[in-house]
PDB file of C-alpha atoms in Angstrom:
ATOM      1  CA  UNK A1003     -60.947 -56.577 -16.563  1.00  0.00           C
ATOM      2  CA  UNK A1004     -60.283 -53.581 -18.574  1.00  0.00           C
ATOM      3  CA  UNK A1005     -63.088 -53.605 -20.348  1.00  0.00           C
ATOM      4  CA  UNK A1006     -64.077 -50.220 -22.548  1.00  0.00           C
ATOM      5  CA  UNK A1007     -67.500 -49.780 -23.875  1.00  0.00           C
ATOM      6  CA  UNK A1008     -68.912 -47.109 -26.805  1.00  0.00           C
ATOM      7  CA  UNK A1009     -72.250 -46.045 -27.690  1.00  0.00           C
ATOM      8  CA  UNK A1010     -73.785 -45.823 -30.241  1.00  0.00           C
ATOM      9  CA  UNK A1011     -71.840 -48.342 -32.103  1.00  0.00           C
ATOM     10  CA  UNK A1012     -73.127 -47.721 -35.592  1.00  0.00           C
ATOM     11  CA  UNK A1013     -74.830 -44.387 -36.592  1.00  0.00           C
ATOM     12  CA  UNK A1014     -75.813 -42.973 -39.673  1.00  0.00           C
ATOM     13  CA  UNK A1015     -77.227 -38.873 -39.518  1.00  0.00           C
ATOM     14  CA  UNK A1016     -77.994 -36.516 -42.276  1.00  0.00           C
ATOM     15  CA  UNK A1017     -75.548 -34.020 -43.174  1.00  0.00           C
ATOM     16  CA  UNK A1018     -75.074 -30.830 -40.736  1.00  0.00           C
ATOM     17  CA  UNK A1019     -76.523 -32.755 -38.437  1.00  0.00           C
ATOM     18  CA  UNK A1020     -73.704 -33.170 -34.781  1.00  0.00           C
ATOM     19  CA  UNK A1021     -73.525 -36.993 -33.080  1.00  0.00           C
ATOM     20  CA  UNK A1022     -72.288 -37.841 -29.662  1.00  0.00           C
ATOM     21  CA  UNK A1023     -70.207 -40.709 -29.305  1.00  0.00           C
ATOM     22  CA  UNK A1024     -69.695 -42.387 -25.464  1.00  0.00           C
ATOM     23  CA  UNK A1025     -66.533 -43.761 -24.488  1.00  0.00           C
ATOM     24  CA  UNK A1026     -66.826 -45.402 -21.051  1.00  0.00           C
ATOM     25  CA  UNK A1027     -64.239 -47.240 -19.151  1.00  0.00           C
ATOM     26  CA  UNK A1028     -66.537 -50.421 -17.634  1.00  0.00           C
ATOM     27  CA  UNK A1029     -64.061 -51.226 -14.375  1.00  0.00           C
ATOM     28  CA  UNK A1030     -61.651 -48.794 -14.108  1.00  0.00           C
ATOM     29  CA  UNK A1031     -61.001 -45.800 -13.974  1.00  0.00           C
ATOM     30  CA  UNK A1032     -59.448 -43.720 -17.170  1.00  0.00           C
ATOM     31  CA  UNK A1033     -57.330 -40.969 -16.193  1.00  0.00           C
ATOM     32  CA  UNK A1034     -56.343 -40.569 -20.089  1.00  0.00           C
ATOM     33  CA  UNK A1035     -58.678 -41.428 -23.273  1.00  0.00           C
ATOM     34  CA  UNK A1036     -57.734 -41.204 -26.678  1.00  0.00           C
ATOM     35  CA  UNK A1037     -59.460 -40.886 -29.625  1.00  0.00           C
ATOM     36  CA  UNK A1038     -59.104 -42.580 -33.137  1.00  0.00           C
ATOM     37  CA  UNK A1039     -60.534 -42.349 -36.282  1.00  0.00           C
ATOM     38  CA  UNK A1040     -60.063 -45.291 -39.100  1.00  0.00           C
ATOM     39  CA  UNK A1041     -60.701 -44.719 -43.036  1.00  0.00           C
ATOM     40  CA  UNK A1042     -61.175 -47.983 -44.470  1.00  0.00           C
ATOM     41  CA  UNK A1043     -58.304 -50.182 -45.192  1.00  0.00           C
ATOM     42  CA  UNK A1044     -56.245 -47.538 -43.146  1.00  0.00           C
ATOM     43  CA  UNK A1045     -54.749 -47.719 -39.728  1.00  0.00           C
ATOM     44  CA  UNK A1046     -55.703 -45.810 -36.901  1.00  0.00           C
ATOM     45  CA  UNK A1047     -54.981 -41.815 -36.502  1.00  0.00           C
ATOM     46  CA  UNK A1048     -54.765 -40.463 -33.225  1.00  0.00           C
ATOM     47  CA  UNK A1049     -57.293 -37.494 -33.231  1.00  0.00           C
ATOM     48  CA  UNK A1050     -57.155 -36.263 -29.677  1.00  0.00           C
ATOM     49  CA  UNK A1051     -55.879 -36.994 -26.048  1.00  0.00           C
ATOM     50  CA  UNK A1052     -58.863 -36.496 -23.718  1.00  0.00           C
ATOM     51  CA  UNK A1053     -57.058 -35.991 -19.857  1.00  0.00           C
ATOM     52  CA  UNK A1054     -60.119 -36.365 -17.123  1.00  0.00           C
ATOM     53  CA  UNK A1055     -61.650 -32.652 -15.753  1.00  0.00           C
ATOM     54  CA  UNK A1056     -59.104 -30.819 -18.800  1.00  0.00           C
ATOM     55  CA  UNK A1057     -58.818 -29.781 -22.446  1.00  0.00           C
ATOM     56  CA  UNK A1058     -58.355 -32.754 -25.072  1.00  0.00           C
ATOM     57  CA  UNK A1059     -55.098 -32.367 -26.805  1.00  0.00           C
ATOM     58  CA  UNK A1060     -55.678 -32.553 -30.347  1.00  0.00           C
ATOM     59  CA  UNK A1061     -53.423 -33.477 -32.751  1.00  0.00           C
ATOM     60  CA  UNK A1062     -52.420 -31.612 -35.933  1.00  0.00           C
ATOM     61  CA  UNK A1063     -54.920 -31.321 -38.801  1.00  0.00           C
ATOM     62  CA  UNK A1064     -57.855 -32.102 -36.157  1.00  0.00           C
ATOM     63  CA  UNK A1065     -60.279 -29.366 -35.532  1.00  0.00           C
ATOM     64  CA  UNK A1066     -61.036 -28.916 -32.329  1.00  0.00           C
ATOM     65  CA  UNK A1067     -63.954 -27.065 -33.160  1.00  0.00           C
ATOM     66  CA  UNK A1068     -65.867 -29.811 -35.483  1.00  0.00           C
ATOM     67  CA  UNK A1069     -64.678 -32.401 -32.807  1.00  0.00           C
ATOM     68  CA  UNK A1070     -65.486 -31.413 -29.168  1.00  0.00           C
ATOM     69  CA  UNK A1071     -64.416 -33.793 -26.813  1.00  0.00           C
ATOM     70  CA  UNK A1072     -65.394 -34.077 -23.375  1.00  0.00           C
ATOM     71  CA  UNK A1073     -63.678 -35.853 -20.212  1.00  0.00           C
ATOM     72  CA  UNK A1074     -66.272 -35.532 -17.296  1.00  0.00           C
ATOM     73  CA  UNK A1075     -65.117 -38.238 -15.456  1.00  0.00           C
ATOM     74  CA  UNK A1076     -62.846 -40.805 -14.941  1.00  0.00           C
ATOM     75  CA  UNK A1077     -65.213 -43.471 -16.728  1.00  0.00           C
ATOM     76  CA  UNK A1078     -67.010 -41.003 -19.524  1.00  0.00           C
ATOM     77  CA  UNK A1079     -65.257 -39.329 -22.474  1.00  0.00           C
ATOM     78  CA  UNK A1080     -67.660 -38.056 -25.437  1.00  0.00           C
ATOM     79  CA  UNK A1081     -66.910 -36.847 -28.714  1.00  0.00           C
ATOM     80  CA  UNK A1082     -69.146 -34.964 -30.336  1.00  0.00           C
ATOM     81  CA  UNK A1083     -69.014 -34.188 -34.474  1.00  0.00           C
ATOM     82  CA  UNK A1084     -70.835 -30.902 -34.877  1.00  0.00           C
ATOM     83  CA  UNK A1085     -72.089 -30.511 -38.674  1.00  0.00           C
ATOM     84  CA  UNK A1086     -71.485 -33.611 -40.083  1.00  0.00           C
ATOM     85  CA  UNK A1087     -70.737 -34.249 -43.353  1.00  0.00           C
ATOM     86  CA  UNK A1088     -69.900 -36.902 -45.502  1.00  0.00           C
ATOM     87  CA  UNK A1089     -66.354 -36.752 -45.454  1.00  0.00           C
ATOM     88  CA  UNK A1090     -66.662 -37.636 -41.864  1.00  0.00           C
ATOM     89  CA  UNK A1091     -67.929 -40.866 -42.383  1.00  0.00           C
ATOM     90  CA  UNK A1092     -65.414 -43.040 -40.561  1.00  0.00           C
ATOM     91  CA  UNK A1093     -64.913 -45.347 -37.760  1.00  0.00           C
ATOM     92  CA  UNK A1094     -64.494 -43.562 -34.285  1.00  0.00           C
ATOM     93  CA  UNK A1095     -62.338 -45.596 -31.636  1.00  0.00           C
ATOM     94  CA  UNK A1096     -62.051 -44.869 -28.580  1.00  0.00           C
ATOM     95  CA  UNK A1097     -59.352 -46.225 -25.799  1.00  0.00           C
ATOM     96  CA  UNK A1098     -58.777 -45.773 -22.814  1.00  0.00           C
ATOM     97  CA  UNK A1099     -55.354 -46.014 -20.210  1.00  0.00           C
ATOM     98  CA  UNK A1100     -56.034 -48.016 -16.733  1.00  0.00           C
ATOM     99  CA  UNK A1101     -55.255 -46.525 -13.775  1.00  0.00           C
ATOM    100  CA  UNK A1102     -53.389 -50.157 -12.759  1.00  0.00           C
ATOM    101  CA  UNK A1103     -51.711 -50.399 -15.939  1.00  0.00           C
ATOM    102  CA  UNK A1104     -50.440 -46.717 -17.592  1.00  0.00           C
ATOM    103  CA  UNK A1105     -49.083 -48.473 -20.451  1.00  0.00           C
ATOM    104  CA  UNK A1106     -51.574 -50.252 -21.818  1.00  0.00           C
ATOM    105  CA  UNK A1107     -54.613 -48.463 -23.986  1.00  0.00           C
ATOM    106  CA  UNK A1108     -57.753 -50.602 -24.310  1.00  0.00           C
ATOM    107  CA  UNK A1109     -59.771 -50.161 -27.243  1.00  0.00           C
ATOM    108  CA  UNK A1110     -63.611 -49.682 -27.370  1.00  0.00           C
ATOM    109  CA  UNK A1111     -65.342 -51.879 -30.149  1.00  0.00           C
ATOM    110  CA  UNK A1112     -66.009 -48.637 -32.322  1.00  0.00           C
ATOM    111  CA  UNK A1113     -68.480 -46.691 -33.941  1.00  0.00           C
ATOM    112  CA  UNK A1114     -69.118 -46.496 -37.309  1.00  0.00           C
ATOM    113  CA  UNK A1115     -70.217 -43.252 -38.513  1.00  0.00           C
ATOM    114  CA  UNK A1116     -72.181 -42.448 -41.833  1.00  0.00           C
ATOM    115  CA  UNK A1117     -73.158 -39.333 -42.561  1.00  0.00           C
ATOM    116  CA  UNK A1118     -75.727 -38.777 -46.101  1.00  0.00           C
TER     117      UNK A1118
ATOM    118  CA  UNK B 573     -41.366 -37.587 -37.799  1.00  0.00           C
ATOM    119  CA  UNK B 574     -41.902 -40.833 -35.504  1.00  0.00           C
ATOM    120  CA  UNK B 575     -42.800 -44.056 -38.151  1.00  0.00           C
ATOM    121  CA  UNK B 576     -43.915 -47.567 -37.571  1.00  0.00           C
ATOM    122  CA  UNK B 577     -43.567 -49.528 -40.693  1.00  0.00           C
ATOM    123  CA  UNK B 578     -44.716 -52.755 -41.222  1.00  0.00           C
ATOM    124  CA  UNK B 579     -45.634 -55.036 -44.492  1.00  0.00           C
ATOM    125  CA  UNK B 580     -49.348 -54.567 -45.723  1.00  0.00           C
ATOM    126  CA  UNK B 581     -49.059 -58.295 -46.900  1.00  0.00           C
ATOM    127  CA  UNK B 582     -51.272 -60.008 -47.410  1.00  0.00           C
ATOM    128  CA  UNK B 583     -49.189 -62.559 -45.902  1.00  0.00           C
ATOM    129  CA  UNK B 584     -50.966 -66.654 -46.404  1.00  0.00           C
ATOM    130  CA  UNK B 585     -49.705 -69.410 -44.207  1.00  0.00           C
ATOM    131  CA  UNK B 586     -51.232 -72.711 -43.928  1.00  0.00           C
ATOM    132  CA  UNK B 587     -52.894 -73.848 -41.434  1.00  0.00           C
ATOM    133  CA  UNK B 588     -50.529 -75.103 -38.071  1.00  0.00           C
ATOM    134  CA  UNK B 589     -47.511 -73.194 -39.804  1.00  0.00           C
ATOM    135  CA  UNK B 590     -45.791 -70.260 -38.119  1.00  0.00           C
ATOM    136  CA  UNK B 591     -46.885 -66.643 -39.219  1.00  0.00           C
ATOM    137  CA  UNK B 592     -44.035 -64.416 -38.941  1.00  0.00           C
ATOM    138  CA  UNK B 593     -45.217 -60.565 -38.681  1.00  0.00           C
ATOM    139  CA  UNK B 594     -42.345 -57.497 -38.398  1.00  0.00           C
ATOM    140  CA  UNK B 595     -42.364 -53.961 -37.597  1.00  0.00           C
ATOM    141  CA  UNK B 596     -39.573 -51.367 -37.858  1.00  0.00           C
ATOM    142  CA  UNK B 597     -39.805 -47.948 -35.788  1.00  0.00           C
ATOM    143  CA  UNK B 598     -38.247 -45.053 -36.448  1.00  0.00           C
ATOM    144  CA  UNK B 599     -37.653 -43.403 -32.840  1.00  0.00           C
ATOM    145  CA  UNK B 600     -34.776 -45.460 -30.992  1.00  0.00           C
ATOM    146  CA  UNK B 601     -35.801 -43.965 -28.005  1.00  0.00           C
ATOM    147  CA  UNK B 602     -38.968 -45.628 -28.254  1.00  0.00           C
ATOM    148  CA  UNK B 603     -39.510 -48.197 -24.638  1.00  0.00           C
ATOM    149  CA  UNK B 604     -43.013 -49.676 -25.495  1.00  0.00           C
ATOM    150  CA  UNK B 605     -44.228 -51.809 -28.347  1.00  0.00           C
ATOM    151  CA  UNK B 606     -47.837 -53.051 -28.588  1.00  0.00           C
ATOM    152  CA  UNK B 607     -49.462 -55.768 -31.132  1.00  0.00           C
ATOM    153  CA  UNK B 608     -52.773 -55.567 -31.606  1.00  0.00           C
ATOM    154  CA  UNK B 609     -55.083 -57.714 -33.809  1.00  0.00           C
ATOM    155  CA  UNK B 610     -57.982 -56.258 -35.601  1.00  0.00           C
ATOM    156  CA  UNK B 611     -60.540 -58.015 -37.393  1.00  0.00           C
ATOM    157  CA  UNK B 612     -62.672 -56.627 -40.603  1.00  0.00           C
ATOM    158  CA  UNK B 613     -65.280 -53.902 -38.681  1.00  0.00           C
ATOM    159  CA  UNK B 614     -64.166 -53.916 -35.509  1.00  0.00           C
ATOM    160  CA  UNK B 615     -61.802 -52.457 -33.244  1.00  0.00           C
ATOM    161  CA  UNK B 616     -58.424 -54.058 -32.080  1.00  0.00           C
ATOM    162  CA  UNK B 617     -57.724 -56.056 -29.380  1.00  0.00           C
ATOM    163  CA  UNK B 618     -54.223 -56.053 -27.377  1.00  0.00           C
ATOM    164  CA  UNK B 619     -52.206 -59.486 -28.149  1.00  0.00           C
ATOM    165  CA  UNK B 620     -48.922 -58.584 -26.500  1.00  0.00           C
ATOM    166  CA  UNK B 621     -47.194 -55.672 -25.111  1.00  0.00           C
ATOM    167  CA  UNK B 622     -42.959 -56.037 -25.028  1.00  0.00           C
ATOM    168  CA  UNK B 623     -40.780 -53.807 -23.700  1.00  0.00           C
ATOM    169  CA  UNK B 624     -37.093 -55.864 -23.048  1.00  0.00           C
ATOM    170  CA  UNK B 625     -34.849 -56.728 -25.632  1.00  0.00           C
ATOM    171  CA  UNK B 626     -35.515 -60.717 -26.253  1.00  0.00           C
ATOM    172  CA  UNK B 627     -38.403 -62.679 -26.608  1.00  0.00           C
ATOM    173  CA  UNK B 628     -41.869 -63.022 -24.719  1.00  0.00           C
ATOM    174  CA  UNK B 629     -44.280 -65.687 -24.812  1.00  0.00           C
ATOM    175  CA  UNK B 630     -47.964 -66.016 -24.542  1.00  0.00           C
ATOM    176  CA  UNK B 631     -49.412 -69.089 -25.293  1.00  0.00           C
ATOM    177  CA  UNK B 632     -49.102 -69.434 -28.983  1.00  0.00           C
ATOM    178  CA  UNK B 633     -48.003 -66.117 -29.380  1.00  0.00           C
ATOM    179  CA  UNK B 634     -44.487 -64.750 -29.236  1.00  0.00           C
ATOM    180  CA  UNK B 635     -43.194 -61.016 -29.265  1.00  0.00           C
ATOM    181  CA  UNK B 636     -39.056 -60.362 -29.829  1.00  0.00           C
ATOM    182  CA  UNK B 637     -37.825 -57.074 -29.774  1.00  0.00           C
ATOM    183  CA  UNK B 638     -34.280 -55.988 -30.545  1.00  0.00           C
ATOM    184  CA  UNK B 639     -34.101 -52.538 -30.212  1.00  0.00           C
ATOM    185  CA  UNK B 640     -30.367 -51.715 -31.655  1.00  0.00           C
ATOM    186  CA  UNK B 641     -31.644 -52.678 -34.767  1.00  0.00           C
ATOM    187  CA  UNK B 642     -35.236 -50.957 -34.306  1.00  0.00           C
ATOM    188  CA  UNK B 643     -37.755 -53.885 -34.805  1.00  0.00           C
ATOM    189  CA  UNK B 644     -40.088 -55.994 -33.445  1.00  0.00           C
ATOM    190  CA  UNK B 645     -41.356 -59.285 -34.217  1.00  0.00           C
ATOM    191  CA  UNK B 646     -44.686 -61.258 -33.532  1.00  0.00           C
ATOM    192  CA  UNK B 647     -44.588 -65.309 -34.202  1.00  0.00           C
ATOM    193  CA  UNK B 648     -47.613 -67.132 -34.225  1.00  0.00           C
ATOM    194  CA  UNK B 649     -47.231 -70.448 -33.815  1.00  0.00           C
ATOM    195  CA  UNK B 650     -49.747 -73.545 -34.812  1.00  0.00           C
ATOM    196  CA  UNK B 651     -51.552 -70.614 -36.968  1.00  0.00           C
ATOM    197  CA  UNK B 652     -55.590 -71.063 -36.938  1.00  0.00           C
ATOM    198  CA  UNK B 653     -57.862 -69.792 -39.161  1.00  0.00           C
ATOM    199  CA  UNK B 654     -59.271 -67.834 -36.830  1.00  0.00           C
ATOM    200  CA  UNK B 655     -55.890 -65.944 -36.366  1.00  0.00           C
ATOM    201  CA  UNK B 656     -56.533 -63.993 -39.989  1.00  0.00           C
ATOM    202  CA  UNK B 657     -56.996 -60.594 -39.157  1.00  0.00           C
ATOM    203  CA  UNK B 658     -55.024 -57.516 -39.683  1.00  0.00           C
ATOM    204  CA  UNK B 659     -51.957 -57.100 -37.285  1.00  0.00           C
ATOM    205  CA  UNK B 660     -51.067 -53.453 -36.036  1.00  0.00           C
ATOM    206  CA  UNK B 661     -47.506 -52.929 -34.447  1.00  0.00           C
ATOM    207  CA  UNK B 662     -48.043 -50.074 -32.192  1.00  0.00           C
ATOM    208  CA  UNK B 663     -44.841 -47.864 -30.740  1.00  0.00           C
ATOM    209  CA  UNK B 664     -44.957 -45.340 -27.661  1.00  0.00           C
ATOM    210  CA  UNK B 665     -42.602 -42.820 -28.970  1.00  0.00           C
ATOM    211  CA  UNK B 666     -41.813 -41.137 -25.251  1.00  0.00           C
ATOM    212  CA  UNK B 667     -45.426 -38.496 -25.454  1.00  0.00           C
ATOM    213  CA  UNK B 668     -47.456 -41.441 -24.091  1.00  0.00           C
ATOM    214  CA  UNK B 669     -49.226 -41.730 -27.549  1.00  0.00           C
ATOM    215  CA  UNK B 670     -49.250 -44.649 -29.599  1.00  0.00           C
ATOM    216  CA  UNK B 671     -48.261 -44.783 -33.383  1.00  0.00           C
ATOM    217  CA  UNK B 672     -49.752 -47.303 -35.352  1.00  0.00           C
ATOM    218  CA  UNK B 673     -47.872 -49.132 -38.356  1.00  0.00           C
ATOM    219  CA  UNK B 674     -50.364 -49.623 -41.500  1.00  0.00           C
ATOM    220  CA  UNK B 675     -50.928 -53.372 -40.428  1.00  0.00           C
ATOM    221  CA  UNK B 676     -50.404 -56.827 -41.933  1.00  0.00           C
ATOM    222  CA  UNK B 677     -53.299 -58.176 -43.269  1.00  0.00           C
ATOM    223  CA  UNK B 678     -52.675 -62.355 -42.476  1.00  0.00           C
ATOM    224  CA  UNK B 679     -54.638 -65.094 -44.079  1.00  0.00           C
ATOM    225  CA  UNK B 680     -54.514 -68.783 -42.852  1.00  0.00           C
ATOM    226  CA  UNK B 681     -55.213 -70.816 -45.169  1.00  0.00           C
ATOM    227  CA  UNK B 682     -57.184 -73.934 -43.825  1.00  0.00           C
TER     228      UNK B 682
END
């Protein structure tokens, strides 16, 4: 159980181009998502919280703008990087809190972004 | 500012020994720690989750946590090859989010 899938998992787009990233909780229901970004041989930085049918909470640095996240339902969460560019080449995690479980986050296996 | 610190390593143990992997937090307030293991390209995966003082066991893993003195511990015992990976101690600082630490890259060395 509490299994979370993302699509696409790898993705490379010319620059100013935007990507959509799915997050999608598998067998249960996600009240909460989160966000992540990873720069190689860094650790994980929160980028948003993503709360089902409201506004993503981003943190601080993170434009909200460039990085529109949507929470349509309690399984789906997108993130969407509008005008890419190559210094958002990265790897985009997303997780995801159970409904049985509120402590726990579940990762999804990631997408890798490249942007020329 | 809420910080999880933990040893980039990289840490080598031979094969069947114990890997011993720490974390410090910052926040003493903090009631749920998280290891995760992550392996080169791909995302983590939740080992153990600890939230009592003392020790918990899972198979060949075991978490400790003593939280007057802010750390957290994860023992691997009989270590495998396949255990290298990159360890993240993760910390719920009371906002529901999780802080990472930097990791601790571990190498078992067959």
């Amino acid at each position: 159980g509490a299994v979370v899938s993302q699509h696409p998992s790898w993705v490379i787009c010319k620059s100013g181009t935007s990507v959509k990233i799915e997050c999608r909780s598998l067998d249960f229901q996600a009240t909460t998502m989160f966000w992540y970004r990873q720069f190689p041989k860094q650790s994980l930085m929160l980028m948003a919280t993503s709360n089902e049918g409201s506004k993503a909470t981003y943190e601080q640095g993170v434009e909200k703008d460039k990085f529109l996240i949507n929470h349509a339902s309690l399984t789906l969460s997108t993130l969407t990087v509008t005008s890419a560019h190559p210094e958002d080449s990265s790897f985009y995690i997303c997780s995801a809190k159970s409904d049985r479980d509120q402590e726990t986050q579940y990762f999804g296996p990631g997408t890798r972004l490249l942007v020329l | 500012q809420k910080e999880v610190e933990q040893n980039s390593g990289p840490l080598s143990v031979p094969e069947g020994a114990i890997a011993s992997l720490n974390c410090t937090y910052s926040d003493r307030g903090s009631q749920s720690f998280f290891w995760y293991r992550q392996y080169s390209g791909k995302s983590p995966e939740l080992i153990m989750f600890i939230y009592s003082n003392g020790d918990k066991e899972d198979g060949r893993f075991t978490a400790q946590l003593n939280k007057a003195s802010q750390y957290v511990s994860l023992l691997i015992r009989d270590s495998q090859p396949s255990d290298s990976a990159t360890y993240l101690c993760a910390v719920i600082f009371g906002n529901e989010k999780l802080t990472f630490g930097t990791g601790t890259r571990l190498t078992i060395i067959p």
